[in-house]
Amino acid sequence: MGAFETYTATQWNEILQLTDEFEFWTASQTFAVNETLDRVENENHNETQMVKRQLSKPDIDDDSEEEERVEKRPRQPASPILFSDDDSDFDTSQVSK
């Protein structure tokens, strides 16, 4: 099952409400979408881990080491994202020169 198939209708609505123009996302909109997708992916991962722990027999070991190894990986866009000419909500002062 692909990552996108695990999103609920509520999660998709949250993602889709970020912008109405999918072809013309600004840099800040793209960042917001990526942050939302990362958060949802982490929530889904946490729920999956809880189900796995409930199904397996109880451990006597400390699970904190396993949780420390979980790292957040950067999300790569699945397809090219086009930007509009209007990046008025993008703060260019934050761009390093």
PDB file of C-alpha atoms in Angstrom:
ATOM      1  CA  MET A   1       0.000   0.000   0.000  1.00  0.00           C
ATOM      2  CA  GLY A   2       1.420   3.365  -1.022  1.00  0.00           C
ATOM      3  CA  ALA A   3       1.878   6.221   1.425  1.00  0.00           C
ATOM      4  CA  PHE A   4      -0.908   8.262  -0.140  1.00  0.00           C
ATOM      5  CA  GLU A   5      -3.424   5.426   0.200  1.00  0.00           C
ATOM      6  CA  THR A   6      -3.235   5.620   3.995  1.00  0.00           C
ATOM      7  CA  TYR A   7      -4.491   9.205   4.271  1.00  0.00           C
ATOM      8  CA  THR A   8      -7.992   9.699   5.610  1.00  0.00           C
ATOM      9  CA  ALA A   9     -10.498  12.024   3.976  1.00  0.00           C
ATOM     10  CA  THR A  10      -9.900  14.561   6.745  1.00  0.00           C
ATOM     11  CA  GLN A  11      -6.154  14.503   6.151  1.00  0.00           C
ATOM     12  CA  TRP A  12      -6.628  14.960   2.397  1.00  0.00           C
ATOM     13  CA  ASN A  13      -8.972  17.913   3.016  1.00  0.00           C
ATOM     14  CA  GLU A  14      -6.335  19.507   5.240  1.00  0.00           C
ATOM     15  CA  ILE A  15      -3.747  19.110   2.491  1.00  0.00           C
ATOM     16  CA  LEU A  16      -6.035  20.352  -0.259  1.00  0.00           C
ATOM     17  CA  GLN A  17      -7.160  23.431   1.690  1.00  0.00           C
ATOM     18  CA  LEU A  18      -3.631  24.827   1.601  1.00  0.00           C
ATOM     19  CA  THR A  19      -4.128  26.054  -1.955  1.00  0.00           C
ATOM     20  CA  ASP A  20      -6.717  26.105  -4.727  1.00  0.00           C
ATOM     21  CA  GLU A  21      -4.249  26.315  -7.594  1.00  0.00           C
ATOM     22  CA  PHE A  22      -2.196  23.132  -7.701  1.00  0.00           C
ATOM     23  CA  GLU A  23      -0.204  24.187 -10.766  1.00  0.00           C
ATOM     24  CA  PHE A  24       0.898  27.493  -9.273  1.00  0.00           C
ATOM     25  CA  TRP A  25       2.113  26.851  -5.756  1.00  0.00           C
ATOM     26  CA  THR A  26       4.427  29.428  -4.261  1.00  0.00           C
ATOM     27  CA  ALA A  27       7.540  28.345  -2.412  1.00  0.00           C
ATOM     28  CA  SER A  28       5.884  28.910   0.953  1.00  0.00           C
ATOM     29  CA  GLN A  29       2.808  26.919  -0.096  1.00  0.00           C
ATOM     30  CA  THR A  30       5.029  24.056  -1.204  1.00  0.00           C
ATOM     31  CA  PHE A  31       6.805  24.198   2.156  1.00  0.00           C
ATOM     32  CA  ALA A  32       3.455  24.143   3.993  1.00  0.00           C
ATOM     33  CA  VAL A  33       2.284  21.123   1.983  1.00  0.00           C
ATOM     34  CA  ASN A  34       5.543  19.285   2.660  1.00  0.00           C
ATOM     35  CA  GLU A  35       5.279  20.034   6.381  1.00  0.00           C
ATOM     36  CA  THR A  36       1.682  18.756   6.425  1.00  0.00           C
ATOM     37  CA  LEU A  37       2.619  15.595   4.536  1.00  0.00           C
ATOM     38  CA  ASP A  38       5.545  14.965   6.906  1.00  0.00           C
ATOM     39  CA  ARG A  39       3.295  15.410   9.950  1.00  0.00           C
ATOM     40  CA  VAL A  40       0.649  13.059   8.554  1.00  0.00           C
ATOM     41  CA  GLU A  41       3.306  10.512   7.594  1.00  0.00           C
ATOM     42  CA  ASN A  42       4.701  10.618  11.142  1.00  0.00           C
ATOM     43  CA  GLU A  43       1.206  10.196  12.621  1.00  0.00           C
ATOM     44  CA  ASN A  44       0.552   7.206  10.362  1.00  0.00           C
ATOM     45  CA  HIS A  45       3.933   5.715  11.281  1.00  0.00           C
ATOM     46  CA  ASN A  46       3.242   6.147  15.000  1.00  0.00           C
ATOM     47  CA  GLU A  47      -0.188   4.506  14.667  1.00  0.00           C
ATOM     48  CA  THR A  48       1.329   1.599  12.734  1.00  0.00           C
ATOM     49  CA  GLN A  49       4.021   1.115  15.377  1.00  0.00           C
ATOM     50  CA  MET A  50       1.409   1.080  18.159  1.00  0.00           C
ATOM     51  CA  VAL A  51      -0.608  -1.600  16.334  1.00  0.00           C
ATOM     52  CA  LYS A  52       2.531  -3.700  15.802  1.00  0.00           C
ATOM     53  CA  ARG A  53       3.408  -3.448  19.499  1.00  0.00           C
ATOM     54  CA  GLN A  54      -0.112  -4.460  20.510  1.00  0.00           C
ATOM     55  CA  LEU A  55      -0.026  -7.500  18.210  1.00  0.00           C
ATOM     56  CA  SER A  56       3.405  -8.692  19.342  1.00  0.00           C
ATOM     57  CA  LYS A  57       3.996 -10.228  22.732  1.00  0.00           C
ATOM     58  CA  PRO A  58       5.200  -7.780  25.402  1.00  0.00           C
ATOM     59  CA  ASP A  59       8.874  -6.932  25.485  1.00  0.00           C
ATOM     60  CA  ILE A  60      10.916  -6.820  28.627  1.00  0.00           C
ATOM     61  CA  ASP A  61      13.436  -4.576  26.855  1.00  0.00           C
ATOM     62  CA  ASP A  62      13.234  -0.819  26.849  1.00  0.00           C
ATOM     63  CA  ASP A  63      11.697   0.424  23.569  1.00  0.00           C
ATOM     64  CA  SER A  64      13.211   3.890  23.919  1.00  0.00           C
ATOM     65  CA  GLU A  65      16.284   2.900  21.887  1.00  0.00           C
ATOM     66  CA  GLU A  66      14.106   1.928  18.925  1.00  0.00           C
ATOM     67  CA  GLU A  67      12.225   5.231  19.072  1.00  0.00           C
ATOM     68  CA  GLU A  68      15.486   7.189  19.169  1.00  0.00           C
ATOM     69  CA  ARG A  69      16.564   5.598  15.878  1.00  0.00           C
ATOM     70  CA  VAL A  70      13.502   6.861  14.017  1.00  0.00           C
ATOM     71  CA  GLU A  71      14.632   9.794  11.908  1.00  0.00           C
ATOM     72  CA  LYS A  72      12.655  12.301   9.916  1.00  0.00           C
ATOM     73  CA  ARG A  73      13.711  12.098   6.295  1.00  0.00           C
ATOM     74  CA  PRO A  74      13.223  14.982   3.872  1.00  0.00           C
ATOM     75  CA  ARG A  75      10.300  14.603   1.480  1.00  0.00           C
ATOM     76  CA  GLN A  76      11.128  14.676  -2.208  1.00  0.00           C
ATOM     77  CA  PRO A  77       8.412  16.030  -4.498  1.00  0.00           C
ATOM     78  CA  ALA A  78       6.782  13.250  -6.516  1.00  0.00           C
ATOM     79  CA  SER A  79       6.371  15.520  -9.518  1.00  0.00           C
ATOM     80  CA  PRO A  80       7.707  18.905 -10.595  1.00  0.00           C
ATOM     81  CA  ILE A  81       5.995  21.825  -8.926  1.00  0.00           C
ATOM     82  CA  LEU A  82       5.331  24.910 -10.999  1.00  0.00           C
ATOM     83  CA  PHE A  83       5.487  28.283  -9.350  1.00  0.00           C
ATOM     84  CA  SER A  84       3.432  31.312 -10.196  1.00  0.00           C
ATOM     85  CA  ASP A  85       4.919  34.692 -10.968  1.00  0.00           C
ATOM     86  CA  ASP A  86       3.408  35.956  -7.741  1.00  0.00           C
ATOM     87  CA  ASP A  87       5.604  34.854  -4.855  1.00  0.00           C
ATOM     88  CA  SER A  88       4.455  37.757  -2.718  1.00  0.00           C
ATOM     89  CA  ASP A  89       4.102  35.545   0.343  1.00  0.00           C
ATOM     90  CA  PHE A  90       7.681  34.259  -0.030  1.00  0.00           C
ATOM     91  CA  ASP A  91      10.169  36.130   2.130  1.00  0.00           C
ATOM     92  CA  THR A  92      13.244  36.608  -0.067  1.00  0.00           C
ATOM     93  CA  SER A  93      15.258  37.969   2.860  1.00  0.00           C
ATOM     94  CA  GLN A  94      15.507  34.403   4.179  1.00  0.00           C
ATOM     95  CA  VAL A  95      17.208  33.164   1.022  1.00  0.00           C
ATOM     96  CA  SER A  96      20.938  32.838   1.580  1.00  0.00           C
ATOM     97  CA  LYS A  97      23.142  34.556  -0.947  1.00  0.00           C
TER      98      LYS A  97
END
